[in-house]
Amino acid sequence: MFLKADNIKSAHAFSTRWGGVSKLSHTADFNLAYGRGDDNDTVIRNLELFGAEAGFEPRSVVSLPQIHSDIIYKVDGRDAGQGYYICEDIREGDGYITNSSDVTLGVKSADCVPILFEAFDGDKIIAVGAVHAGWRGSVKGIAPKCVRMLCEECGADAKNIRVAIGPCIHKCCFEVGEDFLCEFTDVLGNDIAMQFISRAQTPGKYFCDLVALNKYLLTNSGVIPENIEIVDRCTCCEPEMFFSHRYSRGLRGTMLSVIRM
């Protein structure tokens, strides 16, 4: 049903595509997002099953509509349920931090990079965070922004933040074109961008390593490399285990990555 990272001590999980009740061929059987073809009751039942196994209360989850941005919110129990049980008049964004145990942070993905954060002080967990880092969010620096917010708003120290990068599309499968390369280099600068871009055999095509980019940005923000764990699974290489937007050409379910204090 889900994978975990060894370095994160808080209750957390990266869902797979198996363990739920979705019956459609493309969402079978653990789709955790509305708008993919399942009725809402099916999605909620999947969320309930996920919570029972991973150790969180389904109604505590906040998982707002994602827009491939670098928008991160500080949330608490007042935000619990938004995105699943509360769907009207809610914000949009791609990340969260909290120092409250009354809310579970949830980010959805099906190739994009889910990243979970845990800030600690000795043996005490003082805050957690979660971001959805598609390539646009990655380039905009949503991961280091989460580190900064944990430090500025929750009293964390970057060197005392553990990070887990979950299952996502890896360089082997993330082929992009010239337009992507231009936008990528416009934001990051050519010298940095080309550390994470390599030419494919097809003219005008490239492979992009979003995992390595996010690790680079995190370490530059003060996170100790040894505190970063990569769950080394490519969603596109393993469509039998994970939903992959690229592999399925958009006809797919959605996974959810969660963390709570």
C-alpha positions as a LaTeX table, in Angstrom:
\begin{tabular}{lrrr}
\hline
Residue & $x$ (\AA) & $y$ (\AA) & $z$ (\AA) \\
\hline
Met1 & 0.00 & 0.00 & 0.00 \\
Phe2 & 2.79 & 2.47 & 0.82 \\
Leu3 & 6.52 & 3.03 & 1.19 \\
Lys4 & 8.36 & 4.81 & 3.98 \\
Ala5 & 11.73 & 6.51 & 4.38 \\
Asp6 & 14.15 & 5.23 & 7.01 \\
Asn7 & 15.31 & 8.68 & 8.09 \\
Ile8 & 11.89 & 10.21 & 8.90 \\
Lys9 & 10.70 & 9.46 & 12.44 \\
Ser10 & 7.26 & 11.12 & 12.19 \\
Ala11 & 4.25 & 9.18 & 10.92 \\
His12 & 4.55 & 9.36 & 7.13 \\
Ala13 & 3.93 & 7.37 & 3.96 \\
Phe14 & 4.27 & 7.48 & 0.18 \\
Ser15 & 1.30 & 5.63 & $-1.29$ \\
Thr16 & 1.58 & 3.19 & $-4.20$ \\
Arg17 & $-1.20$ & 2.31 & $-6.62$ \\
Trp18 & $-2.23$ & $-0.82$ & $-4.71$ \\
Gly19 & $-4.32$ & $-1.33$ & $-1.59$ \\
Gly20 & $-7.59$ & 0.46 & $-2.33$ \\
Val21 & $-11.05$ & $-0.03$ & $-3.77$ \\
Ser22 & $-10.96$ & 1.86 & $-7.11$ \\
Lys23 & $-12.40$ & $-0.38$ & $-9.84$ \\
Leu24 & $-11.64$ & 1.56 & $-13.02$ \\
Ser25 & $-8.77$ & 0.06 & $-14.98$ \\
His26 & $-6.73$ & 3.26 & $-14.97$ \\
Thr27 & $-7.29$ & 4.10 & $-11.27$ \\
Ala28 & $-7.09$ & 0.54 & $-9.93$ \\
Asp29 & $-6.97$ & 0.33 & $-7.20$ \\
Phe30 & $-5.71$ & 3.03 & $-4.85$ \\
Asn31 & $-6.51$ & 6.37 & $-6.45$ \\
Leu32 & $-6.39$ & 9.19 & $-3.90$ \\
Ala33 & $-7.55$ & 12.20 & $-5.92$ \\
Tyr34 & $-10.82$ & 13.57 & $-7.18$ \\
Gly35 & $-11.27$ & 14.21 & $-10.88$ \\
Arg36 & $-9.63$ & 11.02 & $-12.17$ \\
Gly37 & $-12.85$ & 9.11 & $-12.86$ \\
Asp38 & $-13.65$ & 7.62 & $-9.46$ \\
Asp39 & $-16.67$ & 8.87 & $-7.55$ \\
Asn40 & $-15.91$ & 10.87 & $-4.42$ \\
Asp41 & $-16.99$ & 8.07 & $-2.07$ \\
Thr42 & $-14.39$ & 5.77 & $-3.58$ \\
Val43 & $-11.62$ & 8.32 & $-3.09$ \\
Ile44 & $-12.66$ & 8.90 & 0.52 \\
Arg45 & $-12.75$ & 5.14 & 1.17 \\
Asn46 & $-9.22$ & 4.88 & $-0.21$ \\
Leu47 & $-8.14$ & 7.73 & 2.06 \\
Glu48 & $-9.71$ & 5.95 & 5.05 \\
Leu49 & $-7.86$ & 2.73 & 4.22 \\
Phe50 & $-4.61$ & 4.66 & 3.82 \\
Gly51 & $-5.09$ & 6.39 & 7.17 \\
Ala52 & $-5.83$ & 3.14 & 8.97 \\
Glu53 & $-2.65$ & 1.53 & 7.66 \\
Ala54 & $-0.30$ & 4.54 & 7.79 \\
Gly55 & $-1.45$ & 5.93 & 11.13 \\
Phe56 & $-3.28$ & 9.18 & 10.44 \\
Glu57 & $-6.85$ & 10.39 & 10.80 \\
Pro58 & $-8.32$ & 10.90 & 7.30 \\
Arg59 & $-10.22$ & 14.02 & 8.34 \\
Ser60 & $-6.98$ & 15.59 & 9.54 \\
Val61 & $-5.49$ & 15.70 & 6.03 \\
Val62 & $-5.02$ & 18.98 & 4.20 \\
Ser63 & $-4.29$ & 18.53 & 0.50 \\
Leu64 & $-5.34$ & 21.55 & $-1.54$ \\
Pro65 & $-5.64$ & 21.74 & $-5.35$ \\
Gln66 & $-2.10$ & 21.79 & $-6.75$ \\
Ile67 & $-1.02$ & 24.30 & $-9.40$ \\
His68 & 2.71 & 23.61 & $-9.99$ \\
Ser69 & 3.70 & 26.67 & $-7.99$ \\
Asp70 & 6.07 & 27.45 & $-5.13$ \\
Ile71 & 3.17 & 28.42 & $-2.83$ \\
Ile72 & 3.55 & 26.96 & 0.67 \\
Tyr73 & 1.13 & 27.52 & 3.56 \\
Lys74 & 1.63 & 27.23 & 7.28 \\
Val75 & $-1.37$ & 25.20 & 8.42 \\
Asp76 & $-2.88$ & 23.81 & 11.60 \\
Gly77 & $-5.99$ & 21.98 & 12.78 \\
Arg78 & $-8.25$ & 24.67 & 11.36 \\
Asp79 & $-7.17$ & 23.56 & 7.87 \\
Ala80 & $-7.82$ & 19.86 & 8.46 \\
Gly81 & $-10.06$ & 18.25 & 5.85 \\
Gln82 & $-9.45$ & 20.83 & 3.14 \\
Gly83 & $-9.13$ & 19.22 & $-0.27$ \\
Tyr84 & $-11.02$ & 16.06 & 0.64 \\
Tyr85 & $-13.90$ & 16.77 & 3.03 \\
Ile86 & $-13.95$ & 20.52 & 2.37 \\
Cys87 & $-13.67$ & 21.38 & $-1.30$ \\
Glu88 & $-15.34$ & 24.77 & $-1.78$ \\
Asp89 & $-13.78$ & 28.18 & $-1.18$ \\
Ile90 & $-10.34$ & 26.74 & $-0.47$ \\
Arg91 & $-6.91$ & 27.95 & $-1.50$ \\
Glu92 & $-4.56$ & 26.46 & $-4.09$ \\
Gly93 & $-0.90$ & 25.65 & $-3.56$ \\
Asp94 & 1.81 & 23.03 & $-3.52$ \\
Gly95 & 3.22 & 22.79 & $-0.04$ \\
Tyr96 & 2.67 & 23.02 & 3.69 \\
Ile97 & 4.49 & 23.38 & 6.98 \\
Thr98 & 3.10 & 22.88 & 10.46 \\
Asn99 & 4.11 & 22.67 & 14.08 \\
Ser100 & 0.67 & 21.34 & 15.03 \\
Ser101 & $-0.17$ & 17.68 & 15.63 \\
Asp102 & $-3.79$ & 18.35 & 14.65 \\
Val103 & $-3.21$ & 18.26 & 10.90 \\
Thr104 & $-1.71$ & 15.79 & 8.41 \\
Leu105 & 0.08 & 17.25 & 5.39 \\
Gly106 & $-0.69$ & 15.60 & 2.05 \\
Val107 & 0.72 & 16.18 & $-1.44$ \\
Lys108 & $-0.50$ & 14.35 & $-4.53$ \\
Ser109 & 1.70 & 13.04 & $-7.35$ \\
Ala110 & 1.89 & 10.74 & $-10.35$ \\
Asp111 & 5.46 & 11.49 & $-11.58$ \\
Cys112 & 6.14 & 14.82 & $-9.85$ \\
Val113 & 8.46 & 14.79 & $-6.85$ \\
Pro114 & 6.86 & 14.45 & $-3.40$ \\
Ile115 & 9.19 & 15.74 & $-0.68$ \\
Leu116 & 8.63 & 15.35 & 3.07 \\
Phe117 & 10.44 & 17.36 & 5.76 \\
Glu118 & 10.97 & 16.81 & 9.46 \\
Ala119 & 12.57 & 19.43 & 11.72 \\
Phe120 & 13.98 & 18.22 & 15.01 \\
Asp121 & 15.66 & 19.53 & 18.13 \\
Gly122 & 17.46 & 16.67 & 19.86 \\
Asp123 & 14.89 & 13.89 & 20.18 \\
Lys124 & 11.94 & 16.23 & 19.72 \\
Ile125 & 10.15 & 16.80 & 16.41 \\
Ile126 & 9.29 & 20.50 & 16.26 \\
Ala127 & 7.72 & 20.81 & 12.79 \\
Val128 & 7.06 & 18.95 & 9.55 \\
Gly129 & 6.58 & 19.95 & 5.93 \\
Ala130 & 5.52 & 18.52 & 2.58 \\
Val131 & 5.81 & 19.82 & $-0.97$ \\
His132 & 4.72 & 18.76 & $-4.45$ \\
Ala133 & 7.66 & 19.56 & $-6.72$ \\
Gly134 & 6.84 & 19.26 & $-10.38$ \\
Trp135 & 9.50 & 20.61 & $-12.68$ \\
Arg136 & 8.07 & 24.13 & $-12.44$ \\
Gly137 & 7.94 & 24.00 & $-8.66$ \\
Ser138 & 11.40 & 22.47 & $-8.54$ \\
Val139 & 12.89 & 25.20 & $-10.70$ \\
Lys140 & 11.12 & 27.88 & $-8.64$ \\
Gly141 & 12.78 & 26.43 & $-5.54$ \\
Ile142 & 9.78 & 25.12 & $-3.61$ \\
Ala143 & 12.00 & 22.69 & $-1.67$ \\
Pro144 & 14.49 & 25.26 & $-0.31$ \\
Lys145 & 11.56 & 27.61 & 0.31 \\
Cys146 & 10.07 & 24.97 & 2.59 \\
Val147 & 13.38 & 24.80 & 4.49 \\
Arg148 & 13.39 & 28.59 & 4.92 \\
Met149 & 9.80 & 28.63 & 6.16 \\
Leu150 & 10.46 & 25.85 & 8.66 \\
Cys151 & 13.37 & 27.92 & 9.98 \\
Glu152 & 11.66 & 31.32 & 9.97 \\
Glu153 & 8.17 & 30.31 & 11.10 \\
Cys154 & 8.75 & 27.21 & 13.21 \\
Gly155 & 12.16 & 27.88 & 14.77 \\
Ala156 & 13.96 & 25.09 & 12.93 \\
Asp157 & 17.64 & 24.95 & 12.03 \\
Ala158 & 18.40 & 23.79 & 8.48 \\
Lys159 & 21.06 & 21.38 & 9.68 \\
Asn160 & 18.42 & 19.75 & 11.87 \\
Ile161 & 15.96 & 19.05 & 9.08 \\
Arg162 & 15.57 & 15.56 & 7.66 \\
Val163 & 14.18 & 15.22 & 4.13 \\
Ala164 & 12.73 & 12.29 & 2.20 \\
Ile165 & 12.33 & 12.50 & $-1.58$ \\
Gly166 & 9.64 & 10.02 & $-2.60$ \\
Pro167 & 8.88 & 7.95 & $-5.70$ \\
Cys168 & 8.78 & 10.09 & $-8.84$ \\
Ile169 & 9.87 & 10.11 & $-12.45$ \\
His170 & 13.64 & 9.77 & $-12.71$ \\
Lys171 & 16.12 & 10.97 & $-15.28$ \\
Cys172 & 15.90 & 7.69 & $-17.19$ \\
Cys173 & 12.31 & 8.49 & $-18.22$ \\
Phe174 & 11.97 & 12.26 & $-18.02$ \\
Glu175 & 12.70 & 13.21 & $-21.63$ \\
Val176 & 12.08 & 16.87 & $-22.49$ \\
Gly177 & 12.37 & 19.17 & $-25.47$ \\
Glu178 & 14.04 & 22.44 & $-26.43$ \\
Asp179 & 11.24 & 24.58 & $-24.99$ \\
Phe180 & 11.68 & 22.92 & $-21.61$ \\
Leu181 & 15.45 & 23.42 & $-21.78$ \\
Cys182 & 15.06 & 27.12 & $-22.55$ \\
Glu183 & 12.65 & 27.72 & $-19.67$ \\
Phe184 & 14.78 & 25.62 & $-17.33$ \\
Thr185 & 17.95 & 27.55 & $-18.11$ \\
Asp186 & 16.17 & 30.93 & $-18.06$ \\
Val187 & 15.28 & 30.39 & $-14.41$ \\
Leu188 & 18.30 & 28.50 & $-13.10$ \\
Gly189 & 21.00 & 29.86 & $-15.36$ \\
Asn190 & 22.88 & 27.74 & $-17.87$ \\
Asp191 & 25.71 & 26.61 & $-15.58$ \\
Ile192 & 23.39 & 25.21 & $-12.92$ \\
Ala193 & 20.76 & 23.89 & $-15.31$ \\
Met194 & 23.21 & 21.87 & $-17.36$ \\
Gln195 & 24.28 & 19.94 & $-14.26$ \\
Phe196 & 20.86 & 18.28 & $-14.36$ \\
Ile197 & 20.21 & 18.10 & $-18.11$ \\
Ser198 & 21.82 & 15.66 & $-20.54$ \\
Arg199 & 21.29 & 15.15 & $-24.26$ \\
Ala200 & 19.16 & 12.25 & $-25.45$ \\
Gln201 & 19.95 & 10.33 & $-28.62$ \\
Thr202 & 16.99 & 11.97 & $-30.38$ \\
Pro203 & 17.96 & 15.41 & $-31.73$ \\
Gly204 & 16.40 & 18.23 & $-29.75$ \\
Lys205 & 15.60 & 15.98 & $-26.80$ \\
Tyr206 & 17.12 & 15.91 & $-23.32$ \\
Phe207 & 16.83 & 14.05 & $-20.05$ \\
Cys208 & 16.24 & 16.00 & $-16.84$ \\
Asp209 & 17.12 & 14.83 & $-13.31$ \\
Leu210 & 14.62 & 16.46 & $-10.94$ \\
Val211 & 15.72 & 14.30 & $-8.02$ \\
Ala212 & 19.32 & 15.49 & $-8.26$ \\
Leu213 & 18.17 & 19.10 & $-8.77$ \\
Asn214 & 16.08 & 19.07 & $-5.61$ \\
Lys215 & 18.87 & 17.47 & $-3.59$ \\
Tyr216 & 21.27 & 20.15 & $-4.86$ \\
Leu217 & 18.86 & 22.95 & $-3.95$ \\
Leu218 & 18.23 & 21.45 & $-0.52$ \\
Thr219 & 21.90 & 21.13 & 0.35 \\
Asn220 & 22.46 & 24.70 & $-0.85$ \\
Ser221 & 19.75 & 25.77 & 1.60 \\
Gly222 & 21.67 & 24.27 & 4.51 \\
Val223 & 20.26 & 20.75 & 4.75 \\
Ile224 & 23.02 & 18.24 & 5.49 \\
Pro225 & 23.38 & 15.75 & 2.59 \\
Glu226 & 23.32 & 12.82 & 5.03 \\
Asn227 & 19.90 & 14.00 & 6.20 \\
Ile228 & 18.40 & 13.60 & 2.73 \\
Glu229 & 17.03 & 10.18 & 1.79 \\
Ile230 & 15.92 & 9.34 & $-1.74$ \\
Val231 & 13.32 & 6.60 & $-2.14$ \\
Asp232 & 14.95 & 5.39 & $-5.31$ \\
Arg233 & 11.93 & 4.27 & $-7.32$ \\
Cys234 & 10.97 & 5.63 & $-10.75$ \\
Thr235 & 7.22 & 5.90 & $-11.20$ \\
Cys236 & 7.47 & 5.70 & $-14.99$ \\
Cys237 & 9.67 & 2.59 & $-14.89$ \\
Glu238 & 7.30 & 0.82 & $-12.52$ \\
Pro239 & 3.73 & 1.47 & $-13.73$ \\
Glu240 & 2.61 & $-1.75$ & $-12.08$ \\
Met241 & 3.54 & $-0.24$ & $-8.69$ \\
Phe242 & 2.94 & 3.49 & $-9.19$ \\
Phe243 & 0.65 & 5.79 & $-11.13$ \\
Ser244 & 2.63 & 7.58 & $-13.85$ \\
His245 & 1.21 & 10.46 & $-15.85$ \\
Arg246 & 3.85 & 10.09 & $-18.53$ \\
Tyr247 & 3.63 & 6.33 & $-18.90$ \\
Ser248 & $-0.18$ & 6.35 & $-19.05$ \\
Arg249 & $-0.37$ & 9.55 & $-21.13$ \\
Gly250 & $-2.57$ & 11.14 & $-18.52$ \\
Leu251 & $-5.05$ & 8.31 & $-18.00$ \\
Arg252 & $-4.21$ & 7.37 & $-14.42$ \\
Gly253 & $-4.94$ & 7.64 & $-10.73$ \\
Thr254 & $-3.03$ & 9.75 & $-8.23$ \\
Met255 & $-0.87$ & 8.91 & $-5.23$ \\
Leu256 & $-0.68$ & 10.76 & $-1.93$ \\
Ser257 & 2.33 & 11.37 & 0.31 \\
Val258 & 1.61 & 12.29 & 3.92 \\
Ile259 & 3.40 & 13.35 & 7.07 \\
Arg260 & 2.20 & 14.38 & 10.53 \\
Met261 & 3.86 & 15.22 & 13.82 \\
\hline
\end{tabular}
